[in-house]
Short mmCIF file of C-alpha atoms and ligand atoms in Angstrom, two decimals:
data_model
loop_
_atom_site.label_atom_id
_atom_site.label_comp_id
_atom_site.label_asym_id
_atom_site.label_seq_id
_atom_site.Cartn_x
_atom_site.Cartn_y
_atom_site.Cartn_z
CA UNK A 625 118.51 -138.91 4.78
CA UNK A 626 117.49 -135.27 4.83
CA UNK A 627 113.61 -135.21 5.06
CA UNK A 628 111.23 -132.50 5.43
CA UNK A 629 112.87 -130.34 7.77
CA UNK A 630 116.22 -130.44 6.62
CA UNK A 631 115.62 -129.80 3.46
CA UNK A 632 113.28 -126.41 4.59
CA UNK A 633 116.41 -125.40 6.01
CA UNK A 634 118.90 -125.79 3.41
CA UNK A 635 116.52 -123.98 1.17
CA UNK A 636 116.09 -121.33 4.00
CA UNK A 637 119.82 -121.02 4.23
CA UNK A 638 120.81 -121.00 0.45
CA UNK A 639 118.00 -118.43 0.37
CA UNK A 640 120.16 -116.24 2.60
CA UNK A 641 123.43 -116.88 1.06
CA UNK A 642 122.83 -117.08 -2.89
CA UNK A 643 119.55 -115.16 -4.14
CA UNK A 644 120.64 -112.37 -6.49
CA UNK A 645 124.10 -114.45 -7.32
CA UNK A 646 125.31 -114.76 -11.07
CA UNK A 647 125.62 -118.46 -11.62
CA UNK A 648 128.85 -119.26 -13.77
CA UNK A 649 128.68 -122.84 -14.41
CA UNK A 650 127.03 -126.10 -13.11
CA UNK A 651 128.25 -129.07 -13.78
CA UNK A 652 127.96 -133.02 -13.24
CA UNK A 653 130.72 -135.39 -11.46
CA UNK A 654 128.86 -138.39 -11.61
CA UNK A 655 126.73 -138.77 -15.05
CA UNK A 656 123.74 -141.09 -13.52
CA UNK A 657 122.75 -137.96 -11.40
CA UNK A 658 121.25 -135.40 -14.39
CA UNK A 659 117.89 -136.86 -14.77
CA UNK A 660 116.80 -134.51 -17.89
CA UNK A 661 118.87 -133.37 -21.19
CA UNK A 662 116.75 -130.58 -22.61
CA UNK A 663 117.87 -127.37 -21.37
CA UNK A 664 121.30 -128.51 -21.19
CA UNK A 665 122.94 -127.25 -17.93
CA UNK A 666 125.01 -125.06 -19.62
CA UNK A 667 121.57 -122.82 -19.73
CA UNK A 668 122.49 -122.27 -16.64
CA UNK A 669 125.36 -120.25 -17.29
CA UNK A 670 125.04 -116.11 -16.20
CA UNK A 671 121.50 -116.95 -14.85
CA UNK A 672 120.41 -115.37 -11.61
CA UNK A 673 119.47 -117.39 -8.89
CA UNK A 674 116.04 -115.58 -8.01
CA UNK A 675 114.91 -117.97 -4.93
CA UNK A 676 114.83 -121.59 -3.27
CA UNK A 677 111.90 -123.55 -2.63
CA UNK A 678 111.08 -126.84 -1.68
CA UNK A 679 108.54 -129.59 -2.90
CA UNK A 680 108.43 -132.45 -0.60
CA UNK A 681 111.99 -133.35 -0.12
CA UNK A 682 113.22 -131.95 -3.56
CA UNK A 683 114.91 -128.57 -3.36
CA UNK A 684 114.43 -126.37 -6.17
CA UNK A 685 116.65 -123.25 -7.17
CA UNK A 686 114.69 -121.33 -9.03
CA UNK A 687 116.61 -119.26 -11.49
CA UNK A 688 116.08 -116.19 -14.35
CA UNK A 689 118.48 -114.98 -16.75
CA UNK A 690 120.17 -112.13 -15.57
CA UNK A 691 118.49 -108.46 -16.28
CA UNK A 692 114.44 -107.29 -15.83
CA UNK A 693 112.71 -110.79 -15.18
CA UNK A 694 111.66 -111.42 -18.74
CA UNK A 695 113.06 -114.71 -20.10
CA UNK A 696 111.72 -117.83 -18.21
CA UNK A 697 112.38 -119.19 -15.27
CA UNK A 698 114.78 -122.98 -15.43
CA UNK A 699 114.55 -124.78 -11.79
CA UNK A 700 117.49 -126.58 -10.94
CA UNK A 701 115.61 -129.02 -8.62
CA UNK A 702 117.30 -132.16 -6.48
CA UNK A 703 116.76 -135.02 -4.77
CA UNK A 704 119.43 -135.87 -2.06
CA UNK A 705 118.19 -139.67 -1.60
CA UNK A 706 119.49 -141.16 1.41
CA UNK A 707 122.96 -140.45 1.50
CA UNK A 708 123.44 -137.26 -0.60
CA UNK A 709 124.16 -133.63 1.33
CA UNK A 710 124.88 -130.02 0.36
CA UNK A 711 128.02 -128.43 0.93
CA UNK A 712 128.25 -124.74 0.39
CA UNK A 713 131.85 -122.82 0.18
CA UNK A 714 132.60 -119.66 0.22
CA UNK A 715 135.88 -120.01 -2.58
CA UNK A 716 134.72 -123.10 -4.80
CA UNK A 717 137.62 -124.54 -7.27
CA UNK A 718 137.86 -123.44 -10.34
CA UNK A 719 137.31 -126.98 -12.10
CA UNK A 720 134.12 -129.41 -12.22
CA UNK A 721 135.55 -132.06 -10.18
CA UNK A 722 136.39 -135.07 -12.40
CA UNK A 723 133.75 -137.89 -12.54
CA UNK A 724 133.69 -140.84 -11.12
CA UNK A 725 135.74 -140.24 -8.32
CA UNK A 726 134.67 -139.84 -4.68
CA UNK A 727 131.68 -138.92 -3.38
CA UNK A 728 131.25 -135.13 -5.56
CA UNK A 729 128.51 -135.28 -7.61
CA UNK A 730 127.42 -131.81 -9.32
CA UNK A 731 129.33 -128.79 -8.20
CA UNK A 732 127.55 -125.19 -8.92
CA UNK A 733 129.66 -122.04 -9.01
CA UNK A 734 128.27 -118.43 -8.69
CA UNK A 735 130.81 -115.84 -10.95
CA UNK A 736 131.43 -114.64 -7.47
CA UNK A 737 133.52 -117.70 -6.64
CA UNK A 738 131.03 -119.29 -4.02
CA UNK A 739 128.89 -122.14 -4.89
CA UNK A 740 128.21 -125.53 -3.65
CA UNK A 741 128.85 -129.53 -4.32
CA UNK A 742 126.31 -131.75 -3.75
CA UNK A 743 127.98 -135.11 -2.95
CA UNK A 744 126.57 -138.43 -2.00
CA UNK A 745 128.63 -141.48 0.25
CA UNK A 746 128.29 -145.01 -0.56
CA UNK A 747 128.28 -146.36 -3.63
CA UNK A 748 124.85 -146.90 -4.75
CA UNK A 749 123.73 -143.72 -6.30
CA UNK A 750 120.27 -142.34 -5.83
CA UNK A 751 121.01 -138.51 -5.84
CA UNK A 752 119.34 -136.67 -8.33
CA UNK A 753 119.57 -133.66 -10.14
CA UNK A 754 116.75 -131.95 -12.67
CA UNK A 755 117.19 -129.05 -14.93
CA UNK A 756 113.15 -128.45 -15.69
CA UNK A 757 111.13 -124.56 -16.78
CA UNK A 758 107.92 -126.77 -14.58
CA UNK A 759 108.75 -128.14 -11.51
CA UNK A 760 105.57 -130.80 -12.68
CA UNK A 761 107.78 -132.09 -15.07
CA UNK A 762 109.77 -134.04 -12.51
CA UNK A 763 107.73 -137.03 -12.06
CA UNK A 764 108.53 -137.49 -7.73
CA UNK A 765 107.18 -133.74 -7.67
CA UNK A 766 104.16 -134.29 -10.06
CA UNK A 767 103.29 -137.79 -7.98
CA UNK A 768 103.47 -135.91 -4.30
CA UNK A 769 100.75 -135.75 -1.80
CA UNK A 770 100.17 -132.68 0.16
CA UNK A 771 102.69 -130.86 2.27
CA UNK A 772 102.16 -131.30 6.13
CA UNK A 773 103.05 -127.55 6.71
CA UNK A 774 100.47 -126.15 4.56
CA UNK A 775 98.13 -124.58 5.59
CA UNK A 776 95.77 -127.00 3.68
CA UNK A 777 97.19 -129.83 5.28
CA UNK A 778 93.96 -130.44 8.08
CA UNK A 779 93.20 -133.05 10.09
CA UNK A 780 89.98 -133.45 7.68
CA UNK A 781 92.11 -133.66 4.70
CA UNK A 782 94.94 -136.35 6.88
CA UNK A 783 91.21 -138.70 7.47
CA UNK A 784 90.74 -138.61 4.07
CA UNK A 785 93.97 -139.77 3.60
CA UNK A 786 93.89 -142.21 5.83
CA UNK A 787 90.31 -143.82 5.50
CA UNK A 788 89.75 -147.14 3.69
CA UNK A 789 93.91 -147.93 3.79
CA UNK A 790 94.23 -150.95 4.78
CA UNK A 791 98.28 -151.04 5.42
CA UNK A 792 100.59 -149.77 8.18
CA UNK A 793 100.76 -146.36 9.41
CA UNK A 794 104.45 -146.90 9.43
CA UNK A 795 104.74 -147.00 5.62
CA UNK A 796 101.43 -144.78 4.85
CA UNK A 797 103.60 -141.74 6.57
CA UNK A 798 106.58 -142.41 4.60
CA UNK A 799 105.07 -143.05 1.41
CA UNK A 800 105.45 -139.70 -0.55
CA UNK A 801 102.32 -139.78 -2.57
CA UNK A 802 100.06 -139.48 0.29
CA UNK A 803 101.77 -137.06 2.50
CA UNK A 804 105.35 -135.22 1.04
CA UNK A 805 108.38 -134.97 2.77
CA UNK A 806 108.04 -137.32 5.86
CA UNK A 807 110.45 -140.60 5.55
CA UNK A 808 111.76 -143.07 7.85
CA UNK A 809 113.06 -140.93 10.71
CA UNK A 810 110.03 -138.55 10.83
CA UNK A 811 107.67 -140.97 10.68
CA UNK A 812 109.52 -143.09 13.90
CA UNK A 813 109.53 -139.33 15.20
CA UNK A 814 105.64 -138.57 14.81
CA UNK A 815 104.17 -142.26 15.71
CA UNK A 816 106.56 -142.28 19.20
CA UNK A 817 104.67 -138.81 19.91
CA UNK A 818 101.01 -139.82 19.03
CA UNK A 819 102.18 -143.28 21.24
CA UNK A 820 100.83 -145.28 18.38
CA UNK A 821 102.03 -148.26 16.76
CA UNK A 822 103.67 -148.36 13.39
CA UNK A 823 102.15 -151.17 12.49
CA UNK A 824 98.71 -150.11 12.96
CA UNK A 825 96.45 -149.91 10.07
CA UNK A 826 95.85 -146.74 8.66
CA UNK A 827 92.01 -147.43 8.21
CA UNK A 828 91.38 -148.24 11.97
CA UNK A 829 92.02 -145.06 13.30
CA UNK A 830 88.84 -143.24 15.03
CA UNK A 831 88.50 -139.14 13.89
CA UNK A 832 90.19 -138.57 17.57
CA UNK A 833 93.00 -140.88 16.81
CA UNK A 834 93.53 -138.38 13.22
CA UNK A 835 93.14 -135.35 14.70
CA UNK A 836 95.98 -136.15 17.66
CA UNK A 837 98.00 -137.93 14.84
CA UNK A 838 97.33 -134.74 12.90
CA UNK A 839 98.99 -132.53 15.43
CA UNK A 840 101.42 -134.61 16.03
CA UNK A 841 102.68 -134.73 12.78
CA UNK A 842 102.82 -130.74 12.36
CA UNK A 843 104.48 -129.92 15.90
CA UNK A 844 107.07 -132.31 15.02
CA UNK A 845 107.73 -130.92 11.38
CA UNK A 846 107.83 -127.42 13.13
CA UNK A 847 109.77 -128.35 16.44
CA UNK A 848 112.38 -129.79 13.66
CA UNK A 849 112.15 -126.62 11.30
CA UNK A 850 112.54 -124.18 14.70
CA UNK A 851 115.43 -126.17 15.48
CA UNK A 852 117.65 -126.06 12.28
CA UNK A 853 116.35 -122.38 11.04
CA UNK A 854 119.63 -120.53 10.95
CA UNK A 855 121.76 -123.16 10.63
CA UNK A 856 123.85 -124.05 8.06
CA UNK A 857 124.06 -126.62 5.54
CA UNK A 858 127.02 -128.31 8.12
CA UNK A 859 124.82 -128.27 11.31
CA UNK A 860 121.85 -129.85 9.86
CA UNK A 861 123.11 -133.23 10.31
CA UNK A 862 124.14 -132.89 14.04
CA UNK A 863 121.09 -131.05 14.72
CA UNK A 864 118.73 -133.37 13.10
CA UNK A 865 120.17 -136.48 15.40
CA UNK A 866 120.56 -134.21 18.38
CA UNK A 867 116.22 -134.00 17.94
CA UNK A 868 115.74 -137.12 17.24
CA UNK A 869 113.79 -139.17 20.37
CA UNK A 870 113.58 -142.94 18.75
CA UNK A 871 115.13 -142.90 15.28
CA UNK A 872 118.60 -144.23 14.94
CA UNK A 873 118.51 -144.94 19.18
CA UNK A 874 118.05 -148.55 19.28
CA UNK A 875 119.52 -150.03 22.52
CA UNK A 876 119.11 -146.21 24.25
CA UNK A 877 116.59 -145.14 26.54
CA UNK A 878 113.27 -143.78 25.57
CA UNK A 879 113.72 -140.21 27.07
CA UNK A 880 109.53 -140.72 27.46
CA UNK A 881 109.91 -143.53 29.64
CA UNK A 882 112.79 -144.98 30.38
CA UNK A 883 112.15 -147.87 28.33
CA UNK A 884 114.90 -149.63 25.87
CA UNK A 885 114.01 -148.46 22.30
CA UNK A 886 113.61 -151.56 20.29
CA UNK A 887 113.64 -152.29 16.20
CA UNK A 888 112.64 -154.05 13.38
CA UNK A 889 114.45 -154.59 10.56
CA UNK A 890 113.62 -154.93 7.16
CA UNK A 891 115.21 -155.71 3.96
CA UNK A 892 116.50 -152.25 2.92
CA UNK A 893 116.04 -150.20 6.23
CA UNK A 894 114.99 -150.31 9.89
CA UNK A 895 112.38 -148.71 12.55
CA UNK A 896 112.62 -147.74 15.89
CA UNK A 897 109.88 -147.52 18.38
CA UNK A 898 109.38 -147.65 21.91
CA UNK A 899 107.08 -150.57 23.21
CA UNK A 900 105.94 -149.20 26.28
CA UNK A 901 104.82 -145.72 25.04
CA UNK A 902 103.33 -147.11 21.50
CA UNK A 903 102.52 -150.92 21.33
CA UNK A 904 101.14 -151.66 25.12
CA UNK A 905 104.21 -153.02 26.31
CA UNK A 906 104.61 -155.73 23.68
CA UNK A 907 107.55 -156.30 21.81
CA UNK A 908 106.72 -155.83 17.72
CA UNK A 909 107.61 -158.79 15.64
CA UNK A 910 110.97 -159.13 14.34
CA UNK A 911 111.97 -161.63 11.86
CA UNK A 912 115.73 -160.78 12.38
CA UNK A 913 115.37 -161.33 16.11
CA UNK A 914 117.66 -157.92 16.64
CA UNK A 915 120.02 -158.67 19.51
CA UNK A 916 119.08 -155.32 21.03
CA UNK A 917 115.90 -156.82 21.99
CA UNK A 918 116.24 -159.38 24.56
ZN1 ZN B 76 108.70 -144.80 25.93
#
């Protein structure tokens, strides 16, 4: 799932390749993804894209009808869930893509011929796409915490956070209304760093404990931004699990340590962590008994 950094970079990159473009048409593959009605996407049509941002893990493509800057601004703003990615090309196909089929599902196209498909494996569909004139008015942006890379983001303002939560670490990280744009890989990422357990409680860390935590979390956002900044939309992946020191690495080495890099498994998803840099050596509970951790 792109998180944080990923999604900095695509909007760095489609920054570089598409501001100032003529948008000629956007269009839906797979009807569950457009999230709003009213503008139409067909508003879209001979807008100029003016710039990308980013709000957590949504990307927003902020655009102006074409001319002096007078009529208002629509943001074509997404959400690539877990299994959704960009795909930019330089000579896009004339048609929409037909719905329903495959893994396309919106496809933009620039009167220049370029554009992009957003696409999304699997079959349960989570991708998201919002045609809004407020970002606010998509309620995952409206409900977000504060962004770890700005400026604002202090270790004073991460205690605040933090104090009186009686629940994981693990899952306070990840949860997007308290901090936006860290999910399950980051937050495997940033705990391995500050060597701290993921399922500590967010209430029993001392100020020391939140301002190394604190750090932790915005070298590791960084590091990741450094290391995808210039590349494109089809690098991201590669580069992301190239990074990566625990997430995804069961069974491998801790490249800390030496240790194995154990798991837990849950329902819907899974954690890595290493037990001798985080949880004193002790093996975290794991109803699934994972046969990686023997
Ligand atoms: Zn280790």
């Amino acid at each position: 799932m792109p998180e944080l950094p990923e999604v900095e970079s695509l909007a760095a990159d489609l920054r570089e390749r598409a501001v100032g473009r003529v948008i000629d048409r956007a269009d839906i593959a797979e009807f569950s993804v457009l999230k709003t009605y009213d503008p139409p996407l067909t508003a879209l049509h001979g807008a100029v894209l003016r710039d990308v941002s980013r709000h957590g893990k949504f990307l927003d493509l902020i655009t102006a009808p074409e001319g002096p800057a007078t009529g208002s601004a629509l943001h074509l703003i997404t959400h690539l869930a877990r299994a959704g990615w960009l795909r930019w090309r330089e000579d896009m196909p004339d048609q929409p893509g037909r719905p329903g089929k495959g893994p396309l599902a919106f496809r933009l196209r620039f009167a220049d011929g370029a554009g992009f498909d957003l696409t999304e494996a699997g079959t349960r569909k989570r991708l998201s796409v919002y045609l809004v004139t407020d970002p606010a008015a998509v309620p995952g942006i409206a409900a977000l915490g504060p962004d770890p890379l700005a400026p604002e983001f202090t270790a004073e303002v991460l205690g605040g956070l933090l104090a009186g939560r009686r629940t994981q670490i693990k899952g306070v990280l990840r949860d997007q209304k308290i901090i936006a744009g860290i999910g399950n890989a980051y937050s495997d990422e940033v705990l391995h760093a500050a060597r701290m357990s993921p399922f500590r409680l967010a209430s029993s860390l001392s100020a020391d404990d939140v301002a190394a935590l604190h750090d932790v979390i915005v070298t590791t956002l960084r590091d990741a931004v450094e290391r995808s900044a210039g590349l494109g939309a089809s690098e991201l992946k590669k580069e992301k699990k190239a990074g990566l020191a625990v997430h995804g690495k069961a069974g491998q080495k801790c490249p800390v340590c030496g240790d194995v890099i154990r798991e837990v498994s849950f329902a819907d998803s899974a954690l890595q962590y290493c037990a001798t840099c985080q949880t004193g050596g002790k093996p975290l509970a794991d109803r699934r008994l994972s046969r990686l951790l023997k």
